[in-house]
Amino acid sequence: MLFTDVIRTKRDGGALSDEQIQFFVDGLADESIPAEQVSALAMAVVLNSMTFDEAAKLTLAMASSGTVLRWQDLQLKGPVVDKHSTGGVGDKVSFMLAPIAAACGCHVPMISGRGLGHTGGTTDKAEAIPGYNTAPDFPTFRQVVKDVGCAIIGQTADLAPADRRLYAIRDVTATVESVPLITASILSKKIAAGLEALVMDVKVGTGAFMKTPERARKLAESIIATAAMAELKTHVLITDMNEVLGRTAGNALEIAEAVRYLQNDEREARLDTVVIGLCAEMLIAAGLETDRATAEQRCHDAVTSGRAAEIFGRMVAALGGPTDFMESSSKYLAVAPVVRPVHAAGYLRSIDTRGVGNAIIELGGGRHRVGEALDLSVGFSDFASIGTMLDAETPLAIVHAASEGDAVQAEKLLLDACEVGEDVPAVTPVIAEIIPGTA
Ligand code: URA
């Protein structure tokens, strides 16, 4: 089979056959199809989409392009359940949610991604913790999930390798925004992880890949239907991404915020609602709770009791990070040499959150090219939420940069991305919709 014929079929709006999809997935995994042809097909899918059957076939083929994990032999005491986000800016939810869910009796084998387009990646953020191994061997991964209750790692070479390569190419070729490609990318990893249940955080808004509620709902429906076909019980929350989630955006800065949250020192309201809302849904999807209010209370208690913080510290140590990370995180996280506030005057009315993500890429915190090394120290902290009155005392954000020149450029990009005015803006709820799955 010639791969140019596969590209041509999709370019001209046709449906790919099962054989063509399998050929594509095999060529991704063994690298026999070069990056330029992969990106041409990805762009054709972005432009002409895929039928449900094509997307389902792509999902299953990518899921079985490497090892498929099984957990039964470990005789775990709780359900194997996970959460995945479609990607946002400042989305550090996984670092809080995984240990909270573990403290509530779940086992969470979380296989996360690197930065994608303008969005940050959980794997990159985890690597801000010195020594933390995001690519352990499977026996280590399984043991940490068993003993600690959760393990957040990156995609290893063995797990859904076809998605691993496609993901890295989509990151730098403007080919992320596609319902079938996002569905296949996320679910291939989750099916390969051998989960009993999954909760999806489908982001909507200026910092999401789905900009409108209609598009977000379409993606949610695609994920639920494809997961049901693979017998993976999946619930979805559609959550707001019209502003940075929490107070920080940038790899090490987000880890620091996650630590403060777990230590119950600073729980920014919108971030807290998303973390607790998703985690409560995990307990419901996993069959541990039936009532939402009870599930939410159980998640809150896991934070205030310190159990989630203790589990996070144990996970970090078990994956090679410092044994005293929770007590001494500031000693370990990289600090940018230039730190200064960005001021504006008036109400913060709206944010082009993609612009904020792009500013972080320009600071060196995200990639322009496949495999590029990141500066994990850079980004924004103290980010104001929509509706805040900005003045000389209250900055829009604090920029963390590698140089004065980078700080000036980031300040300009940030101000361009934010609308500030005299009228108080309407504030949208952070959880737009909860969709219980069908499987
Ligand atoms: N997360 C993924 O793993 N893949 C996507 O395509 C988008 C978000």
Short mmCIF file of C-alpha atoms and ligand atoms in Angstrom, two decimals:
data_model
loop_
_atom_site.label_atom_id
_atom_site.label_comp_id
_atom_site.label_asym_id
_atom_site.label_seq_id
_atom_site.Cartn_x
_atom_site.Cartn_y
_atom_site.Cartn_z
CA MET A 1 0.00 0.00 0.00
CA LEU A 2 1.23 3.49 -0.82
CA PHE A 3 0.77 5.94 2.04
CA THR A 4 0.25 8.78 -0.43
CA ASP A 5 -2.97 7.00 -1.48
CA VAL A 6 -4.13 7.00 2.14
CA ILE A 7 -3.46 10.74 2.40
CA ARG A 8 -5.19 11.31 -0.95
CA THR A 9 -8.32 9.42 0.19
CA LYS A 10 -8.71 11.64 3.23
CA ARG A 11 -7.66 14.80 1.40
CA ASP A 12 -10.53 14.20 -1.05
CA GLY A 13 -13.04 13.66 1.75
CA GLY A 14 -13.28 9.86 1.60
CA ALA A 15 -13.44 7.37 4.45
CA LEU A 16 -10.33 5.31 5.23
CA SER A 17 -10.71 1.54 5.10
CA ASP A 18 -9.82 -0.63 8.11
CA GLU A 19 -6.69 -1.74 6.23
CA GLN A 20 -5.61 1.85 5.56
CA ILE A 21 -6.06 2.77 9.23
CA GLN A 22 -4.11 -0.28 10.40
CA PHE A 23 -1.35 0.55 7.88
CA PHE A 24 -1.19 4.10 9.27
CA VAL A 25 -1.04 2.93 12.89
CA ASP A 26 1.63 0.29 12.15
CA GLY A 27 3.68 2.91 10.29
CA LEU A 28 3.37 5.35 13.19
CA ALA A 29 4.52 2.78 15.73
CA ASP A 30 7.48 1.39 13.74
CA GLU A 31 8.30 4.84 12.28
CA SER A 32 8.18 3.53 8.71
CA ILE A 33 5.90 6.45 7.79
CA PRO A 34 7.90 9.70 7.93
CA ALA A 35 6.72 12.71 9.95
CA GLU A 36 5.84 14.77 6.85
CA GLN A 37 3.37 12.13 5.66
CA VAL A 38 1.93 11.70 9.15
CA SER A 39 1.35 15.44 9.42
CA ALA A 40 -0.23 15.57 5.94
CA LEU A 41 -2.75 12.91 6.93
CA ALA A 42 -3.37 14.57 10.31
CA MET A 43 -4.12 17.85 8.52
CA ALA A 44 -6.48 16.08 6.10
CA VAL A 45 -8.35 14.60 9.11
CA VAL A 46 -8.55 18.03 10.76
CA LEU A 47 -10.07 19.42 7.56
CA ASN A 48 -12.32 16.52 6.49
CA SER A 49 -12.88 14.68 9.81
CA MET A 50 -13.62 10.95 10.15
CA THR A 51 -16.77 8.87 10.51
CA PHE A 52 -17.52 7.29 13.88
CA ASP A 53 -16.37 3.91 12.51
CA GLU A 54 -13.05 5.33 11.29
CA ALA A 55 -12.40 7.03 14.64
CA ALA A 56 -13.31 3.86 16.55
CA LYS A 57 -11.00 1.74 14.40
CA LEU A 58 -8.18 4.28 14.85
CA THR A 59 -8.71 4.27 18.62
CA LEU A 60 -8.60 0.48 18.93
CA ALA A 61 -5.64 0.12 16.57
CA MET A 62 -3.63 2.74 18.49
CA ALA A 63 -4.60 1.17 21.84
CA SER A 64 -3.19 -2.17 20.72
CA SER A 65 -0.06 -0.71 19.08
CA GLY A 66 1.84 -1.58 22.29
CA THR A 67 1.36 -3.24 25.66
CA VAL A 68 -2.16 -3.39 27.12
CA LEU A 69 -2.00 -3.38 30.91
CA ARG A 70 -3.93 -5.80 33.12
CA TRP A 71 -4.42 -5.33 36.87
CA GLN A 72 -6.40 -8.42 37.95
CA ASP A 73 -3.32 -10.39 39.05
CA LEU A 74 -2.39 -7.69 41.60
CA GLN A 75 -5.65 -8.24 43.51
CA LEU A 76 -6.04 -4.54 44.23
CA LYS A 77 -8.42 -3.55 47.01
CA GLY A 78 -10.08 -0.72 45.04
CA PRO A 79 -11.18 0.05 41.48
CA VAL A 80 -8.71 1.05 38.75
CA VAL A 81 -9.94 4.43 37.57
CA ASP A 82 -8.51 7.56 35.97
CA LYS A 83 -9.26 11.06 34.72
CA HIS A 84 -8.05 12.76 31.55
CA SER A 85 -8.40 16.30 30.31
CA THR A 86 -8.69 17.44 26.71
CA GLY A 87 -6.11 20.11 27.58
CA GLY A 88 -6.03 23.61 28.95
CA VAL A 89 -3.84 26.38 30.34
CA GLY A 90 -2.95 26.13 34.04
CA ASP A 91 -4.61 22.71 34.21
CA LYS A 92 -2.71 21.08 37.07
CA VAL A 93 -5.75 19.11 38.27
CA SER A 94 -4.10 15.67 37.92
CA PHE A 95 -1.53 16.36 40.64
CA MET A 96 -4.28 16.93 43.21
CA LEU A 97 -6.95 14.61 41.90
CA ALA A 98 -4.83 11.43 41.65
CA PRO A 99 -3.74 11.45 45.32
CA ILE A 100 -7.22 12.50 46.51
CA ALA A 101 -8.80 9.62 44.58
CA ALA A 102 -6.16 7.25 45.98
CA ALA A 103 -6.92 8.49 49.50
CA CYS A 104 -10.59 7.64 48.80
CA GLY A 105 -9.75 4.03 47.87
CA CYS A 106 -9.12 4.19 44.10
CA HIS A 107 -6.07 2.97 42.22
CA VAL A 108 -5.06 5.55 39.61
CA PRO A 109 -2.58 4.52 36.88
CA MET A 110 -2.38 7.91 35.20
CA ILE A 111 -0.62 7.94 31.83
CA SER A 112 -0.39 11.61 30.92
CA GLY A 113 0.79 13.60 27.92
CA ARG A 114 3.34 16.31 27.22
CA GLY A 115 2.36 19.83 26.19
CA LEU A 116 0.06 19.88 23.17
CA GLY A 117 -0.30 23.03 21.06
CA HIS A 118 -0.77 25.98 23.41
CA THR A 119 -1.72 23.70 26.35
CA GLY A 120 0.63 22.48 29.07
CA GLY A 121 1.35 18.78 29.62
CA THR A 122 1.18 16.85 32.89
CA THR A 123 4.31 14.85 31.98
CA ASP A 124 6.35 18.04 31.47
CA LYS A 125 5.06 19.46 34.77
CA ALA A 126 5.95 16.26 36.66
CA GLU A 127 9.50 16.58 35.31
CA ALA A 128 9.83 19.87 37.20
CA ILE A 129 10.31 17.63 40.26
CA PRO A 130 14.02 16.70 40.23
CA GLY A 131 14.61 12.96 39.93
CA TYR A 132 10.94 12.16 39.19
CA ASN A 133 10.92 9.42 36.58
CA THR A 134 8.02 9.86 34.15
CA ALA A 135 9.04 6.72 32.22
CA PRO A 136 9.48 3.91 34.76
CA ASP A 137 9.35 0.28 33.65
CA PHE A 138 5.94 -1.41 33.91
CA PRO A 139 6.74 -3.50 37.03
CA THR A 140 7.69 -0.28 38.90
CA PHE A 141 4.60 1.56 37.62
CA ARG A 142 2.32 -1.29 38.68
CA GLN A 143 3.96 -1.58 42.09
CA VAL A 144 3.55 2.17 42.79
CA VAL A 145 -0.12 2.04 41.72
CA LYS A 146 -0.58 -0.93 44.06
CA ASP A 147 1.36 0.35 47.08
CA VAL A 148 0.75 4.11 46.95
CA GLY A 149 -2.61 4.14 45.15
CA CYS A 150 -1.60 6.39 42.25
CA ALA A 151 1.24 6.93 39.81
CA ILE A 152 1.39 9.79 37.31
CA ILE A 153 3.73 8.94 34.46
CA GLY A 154 4.23 9.84 30.79
CA GLN A 155 3.59 7.71 27.79
CA THR A 156 6.32 5.09 27.66
CA ALA A 157 7.67 3.63 24.43
CA ASP A 158 5.55 0.50 25.05
CA LEU A 159 2.16 2.02 25.76
CA ALA A 160 0.11 3.17 22.75
CA PRO A 161 3.35 4.06 20.88
CA ALA A 162 1.34 5.03 17.79
CA ASP A 163 -0.38 7.80 19.74
CA ARG A 164 2.90 8.85 21.32
CA ARG A 165 4.36 9.65 17.91
CA LEU A 166 1.19 11.13 16.42
CA TYR A 167 0.74 13.31 19.54
CA ALA A 168 4.25 14.77 19.24
CA ILE A 169 3.72 15.56 15.55
CA ARG A 170 0.26 17.10 16.12
CA ASP A 171 1.75 19.31 18.85
CA VAL A 172 3.83 21.24 16.34
CA THR A 173 1.75 21.06 13.15
CA ALA A 174 -1.52 22.77 14.19
CA THR A 175 -3.37 19.47 13.87
CA VAL A 176 -4.78 19.07 17.38
CA GLU A 177 -8.30 20.47 16.90
CA SER A 178 -10.10 17.42 15.58
CA VAL A 179 -12.83 15.46 17.38
CA PRO A 180 -11.76 12.04 16.00
CA LEU A 181 -8.03 12.65 16.57
CA ILE A 182 -8.57 13.83 20.17
CA THR A 183 -10.95 10.93 20.85
CA ALA A 184 -8.51 8.36 19.48
CA SER A 185 -5.52 9.92 21.21
CA ILE A 186 -7.09 9.99 24.66
CA LEU A 187 -8.98 6.72 24.57
CA SER A 188 -6.14 4.69 23.02
CA LYS A 189 -4.01 5.48 26.10
CA LYS A 190 -6.85 4.85 28.52
CA ILE A 191 -7.87 1.53 26.93
CA ALA A 192 -4.21 0.43 26.94
CA ALA A 193 -4.03 1.33 30.64
CA GLY A 194 -6.64 -1.35 31.42
CA LEU A 195 -9.02 0.96 33.34
CA GLU A 196 -12.36 -0.01 34.85
CA ALA A 197 -13.72 3.54 34.62
CA LEU A 198 -12.67 6.93 33.28
CA VAL A 199 -13.76 10.50 33.94
CA MET A 200 -13.14 12.98 31.14
CA ASP A 201 -12.66 16.70 31.63
CA VAL A 202 -13.72 18.20 28.30
CA LYS A 203 -12.58 21.81 28.29
CA VAL A 204 -14.50 24.53 26.49
CA GLY A 205 -13.53 28.14 25.80
CA THR A 206 -10.73 30.34 24.54
CA GLY A 207 -7.96 28.14 25.99
CA ALA A 208 -9.51 24.84 24.91
CA PHE A 209 -9.30 22.95 21.62
CA MET A 210 -13.10 23.09 21.55
CA LYS A 211 -14.04 26.78 21.57
CA THR A 212 -17.84 26.50 21.72
CA PRO A 213 -20.26 24.49 23.91
CA GLU A 214 -21.55 22.75 20.76
CA ARG A 215 -18.06 21.55 19.78
CA ALA A 216 -17.30 20.48 23.36
CA ARG A 217 -20.54 18.48 23.50
CA LYS A 218 -19.68 16.85 20.16
CA LEU A 219 -16.31 15.79 21.54
CA ALA A 220 -17.93 14.53 24.77
CA GLU A 221 -20.42 12.45 22.77
CA SER A 222 -17.66 11.05 20.56
CA ILE A 223 -15.61 10.05 23.60
CA ILE A 224 -18.57 8.47 25.42
CA ALA A 225 -19.70 6.48 22.34
CA THR A 226 -16.18 5.29 21.46
CA ALA A 227 -15.40 4.35 25.08
CA ALA A 228 -18.71 2.43 25.31
CA MET A 229 -17.73 0.43 22.24
CA ALA A 230 -14.49 -0.51 24.02
CA GLU A 231 -16.48 -1.31 27.22
CA LEU A 232 -14.78 1.44 29.16
CA LYS A 233 -17.29 3.17 31.46
CA THR A 234 -16.75 6.90 30.92
CA HIS A 235 -18.37 9.94 32.53
CA VAL A 236 -17.74 13.49 31.25
CA LEU A 237 -17.60 16.91 32.85
CA ILE A 238 -17.54 19.89 30.50
CA THR A 239 -15.55 22.63 32.25
CA ASP A 240 -14.72 26.24 31.51
CA MET A 241 -11.38 27.17 29.94
CA ASN A 242 -12.03 30.85 29.29
CA GLU A 243 -9.33 31.69 31.82
CA VAL A 244 -6.27 30.11 33.39
CA LEU A 245 -7.29 27.40 35.86
CA GLY A 246 -6.00 28.38 39.30
CA ARG A 247 -3.38 31.05 39.90
CA THR A 248 -0.44 29.69 37.87
CA ALA A 249 0.47 28.58 34.34
CA GLY A 250 3.93 27.15 33.69
CA ASN A 251 5.49 23.85 34.68
CA ALA A 252 7.28 24.31 38.05
CA LEU A 253 4.89 27.09 39.07
CA GLU A 254 1.93 24.73 38.67
CA ILE A 255 3.61 22.03 40.76
CA ALA A 256 4.12 24.61 43.51
CA GLU A 257 0.41 25.50 43.36
CA ALA A 258 -0.56 21.82 43.52
CA VAL A 259 1.58 21.41 46.64
CA ARG A 260 -0.07 24.42 48.29
CA TYR A 261 -3.48 22.99 47.43
CA LEU A 262 -2.69 19.55 48.84
CA GLN A 263 -1.34 21.15 52.01
CA ASN A 264 -4.67 23.02 52.25
CA ASP A 265 -2.78 26.34 52.21
CA GLU A 266 -4.28 27.82 49.04
CA ARG A 267 -7.25 26.33 47.18
CA GLU A 268 -8.30 28.77 44.48
CA ALA A 269 -12.10 28.52 44.18
CA ARG A 270 -12.47 27.54 40.49
CA LEU A 271 -9.59 25.08 40.63
CA ASP A 272 -11.06 23.57 43.80
CA THR A 273 -14.48 23.15 42.15
CA VAL A 274 -12.94 21.34 39.17
CA VAL A 275 -10.67 19.08 41.26
CA ILE A 276 -13.41 18.07 43.69
CA GLY A 277 -16.07 17.82 40.95
CA LEU A 278 -13.97 15.49 38.79
CA CYS A 279 -12.75 13.44 41.73
CA ALA A 280 -16.28 12.98 43.09
CA GLU A 281 -17.34 11.81 39.62
CA MET A 282 -14.49 9.28 39.70
CA LEU A 283 -15.85 7.82 42.93
CA ILE A 284 -19.31 7.61 41.35
CA ALA A 285 -18.07 6.12 38.05
CA ALA A 286 -16.00 3.59 40.02
CA GLY A 287 -19.02 2.56 42.10
CA LEU A 288 -17.59 3.78 45.43
CA GLU A 289 -20.31 6.41 45.96
CA THR A 290 -23.79 7.05 44.57
CA ASP A 291 -24.53 10.47 46.05
CA ARG A 292 -22.63 13.48 44.65
CA ALA A 293 -22.62 15.53 47.87
CA THR A 294 -21.25 12.58 49.86
CA ALA A 295 -18.62 11.92 47.21
CA GLU A 296 -17.54 15.57 47.25
CA GLN A 297 -17.30 15.60 51.05
CA ARG A 298 -15.13 12.48 50.95
CA CYS A 299 -12.76 14.22 48.51
CA HIS A 300 -12.61 17.39 50.66
CA ASP A 301 -11.81 15.28 53.73
CA ALA A 302 -8.94 13.63 51.88
CA VAL A 303 -7.35 17.09 51.48
CA THR A 304 -8.07 18.58 54.91
CA SER A 305 -6.92 15.42 56.71
CA GLY A 306 -3.54 15.62 54.93
CA ARG A 307 -3.96 12.10 53.50
CA ALA A 308 -3.84 13.26 49.87
CA ALA A 309 -0.66 15.30 50.54
CA GLU A 310 0.97 12.31 52.18
CA ILE A 311 0.09 10.08 49.20
CA PHE A 312 1.48 12.65 46.73
CA GLY A 313 4.76 12.75 48.68
CA ARG A 314 4.97 8.95 48.68
CA MET A 315 4.28 8.82 44.93
CA VAL A 316 7.05 11.37 44.23
CA ALA A 317 9.55 9.39 46.33
CA ALA A 318 8.51 6.04 44.81
CA LEU A 319 9.12 7.43 41.31
CA GLY A 320 12.60 8.69 42.14
CA GLY A 321 11.90 12.23 43.39
CA PRO A 322 13.06 13.69 46.72
CA THR A 323 11.75 11.96 49.85
CA ASP A 324 11.11 15.35 51.51
CA PHE A 325 9.45 17.01 48.52
CA MET A 326 6.23 18.00 50.31
CA GLU A 327 8.09 19.63 53.21
CA SER A 328 10.74 21.32 51.06
CA SER A 329 9.31 21.77 47.56
CA SER A 330 10.67 25.32 47.20
CA LYS A 331 14.18 23.92 47.63
CA TYR A 332 13.68 21.67 44.59
CA LEU A 333 11.61 23.63 42.05
CA ALA A 334 13.47 25.72 39.46
CA VAL A 335 13.14 29.49 39.88
CA ALA A 336 13.31 31.92 36.93
CA PRO A 337 15.89 34.74 37.21
CA VAL A 338 13.46 37.51 36.20
CA VAL A 339 10.22 37.80 38.19
CA ARG A 340 8.00 40.85 37.91
CA PRO A 341 4.36 41.95 37.96
CA VAL A 342 2.30 42.87 34.92
CA HIS A 343 -0.10 45.71 35.69
CA ALA A 344 -3.30 46.96 34.09
CA ALA A 345 -6.10 49.19 35.38
CA GLY A 346 -9.79 48.23 35.42
CA TYR A 347 -11.84 45.03 35.61
CA LEU A 348 -10.34 41.96 33.99
CA ARG A 349 -13.18 41.26 31.55
CA SER A 350 -12.00 38.40 29.32
CA ILE A 351 -8.92 36.41 28.41
CA ASP A 352 -7.82 34.86 25.13
CA THR A 353 -6.42 31.94 27.10
CA ARG A 354 -4.75 30.43 24.03
CA GLY A 355 -2.70 33.65 23.87
CA VAL A 356 -1.55 33.03 27.44
CA GLY A 357 -0.50 29.48 26.49
CA ASN A 358 1.36 30.82 23.47
CA ALA A 359 3.14 33.37 25.68
CA ILE A 360 4.40 30.47 27.82
CA ILE A 361 5.72 28.73 24.69
CA GLU A 362 7.56 31.95 23.76
CA LEU A 363 9.03 32.08 27.28
CA GLY A 364 10.48 28.59 26.66
CA GLY A 365 7.90 26.67 28.71
CA GLY A 366 6.40 24.88 25.66
CA ARG A 367 7.68 23.46 22.36
CA HIS A 368 8.09 24.89 18.85
CA ARG A 369 9.60 21.65 17.53
CA VAL A 370 9.27 17.92 18.33
CA GLY A 371 11.51 16.93 21.24
CA GLU A 372 12.57 20.48 22.21
CA ALA A 373 13.84 20.84 25.82
CA LEU A 374 11.81 23.15 28.06
CA ASP A 375 12.65 25.82 30.61
CA LEU A 376 10.50 24.48 33.44
CA SER A 377 10.88 27.59 35.62
CA VAL A 378 9.02 30.07 33.41
CA GLY A 379 5.37 31.11 33.19
CA PHE A 380 2.87 33.19 35.15
CA SER A 381 1.87 33.18 38.80
CA ASP A 382 -0.69 35.18 40.79
CA PHE A 383 -2.96 35.18 37.75
CA ALA A 384 -6.06 37.32 38.40
CA SER A 385 -9.44 35.73 37.72
CA ILE A 386 -12.06 37.29 35.46
CA GLY A 387 -13.94 40.01 37.35
CA THR A 388 -10.93 41.12 39.44
CA MET A 389 -10.38 44.89 39.73
CA LEU A 390 -6.78 45.43 38.62
CA ASP A 391 -4.77 48.36 39.94
CA ALA A 392 -1.31 49.27 41.22
CA GLU A 393 -1.78 46.85 44.15
CA THR A 394 -3.35 43.94 42.26
CA PRO A 395 -1.45 42.86 39.13
CA LEU A 396 -2.87 40.94 36.22
CA ALA A 397 -0.18 38.33 36.83
CA ILE A 398 3.48 37.94 37.73
CA VAL A 399 5.72 36.91 34.85
CA HIS A 400 8.61 34.47 35.44
CA ALA A 401 11.18 34.67 32.62
CA ALA A 402 14.71 33.63 31.71
CA SER A 403 15.73 37.17 30.69
CA GLU A 404 14.56 40.79 30.72
CA GLY A 405 13.87 40.60 26.98
CA ASP A 406 11.67 37.50 27.43
CA ALA A 407 9.79 39.20 30.28
CA VAL A 408 9.06 42.26 28.14
CA GLN A 409 7.80 40.11 25.27
CA ALA A 410 5.64 37.95 27.61
CA GLU A 411 4.18 41.06 29.22
CA LYS A 412 3.15 42.37 25.82
CA LEU A 413 1.63 39.04 24.75
CA LEU A 414 -0.24 38.81 28.06
CA LEU A 415 -1.67 42.31 27.82
CA ASP A 416 -2.70 41.65 24.20
CA ALA A 417 -4.54 38.50 25.36
CA CYS A 418 -6.50 40.23 28.13
CA GLU A 419 -9.39 42.65 27.86
CA VAL A 420 -9.58 45.13 30.73
CA GLY A 421 -12.40 47.69 31.06
CA GLU A 422 -14.67 49.68 33.30
CA ASP A 423 -17.68 47.34 33.37
CA VAL A 424 -17.91 44.36 35.68
CA PRO A 425 -18.03 41.22 33.48
CA ALA A 426 -20.41 38.27 33.89
CA VAL A 427 -18.68 35.26 35.45
CA THR A 428 -19.43 31.80 33.98
CA PRO A 429 -19.71 28.71 36.22
CA VAL A 430 -16.61 26.55 35.99
CA ILE A 431 -18.52 23.27 35.61
CA ALA A 432 -20.81 23.69 32.61
CA GLU A 433 -22.28 20.20 32.45
CA ILE A 434 -21.99 16.70 33.93
CA ILE A 435 -22.75 13.86 31.50
CA PRO A 436 -22.91 10.38 33.08
CA GLY A 437 -21.69 7.82 30.54
CA THR A 438 -23.67 4.98 29.06
CA ALA A 439 -21.42 1.93 29.46
N1 URA B 1 -5.03 14.87 25.38
C1 URA B 1 -4.56 13.84 24.66
O1 URA B 1 -4.02 12.90 25.21
N2 URA B 1 -4.69 13.88 23.33
C2 URA B 1 -5.28 14.90 22.66
O2 URA B 1 -5.38 14.86 21.46
C3 URA B 1 -5.78 15.99 23.43
C4 URA B 1 -5.63 15.96 24.79
#
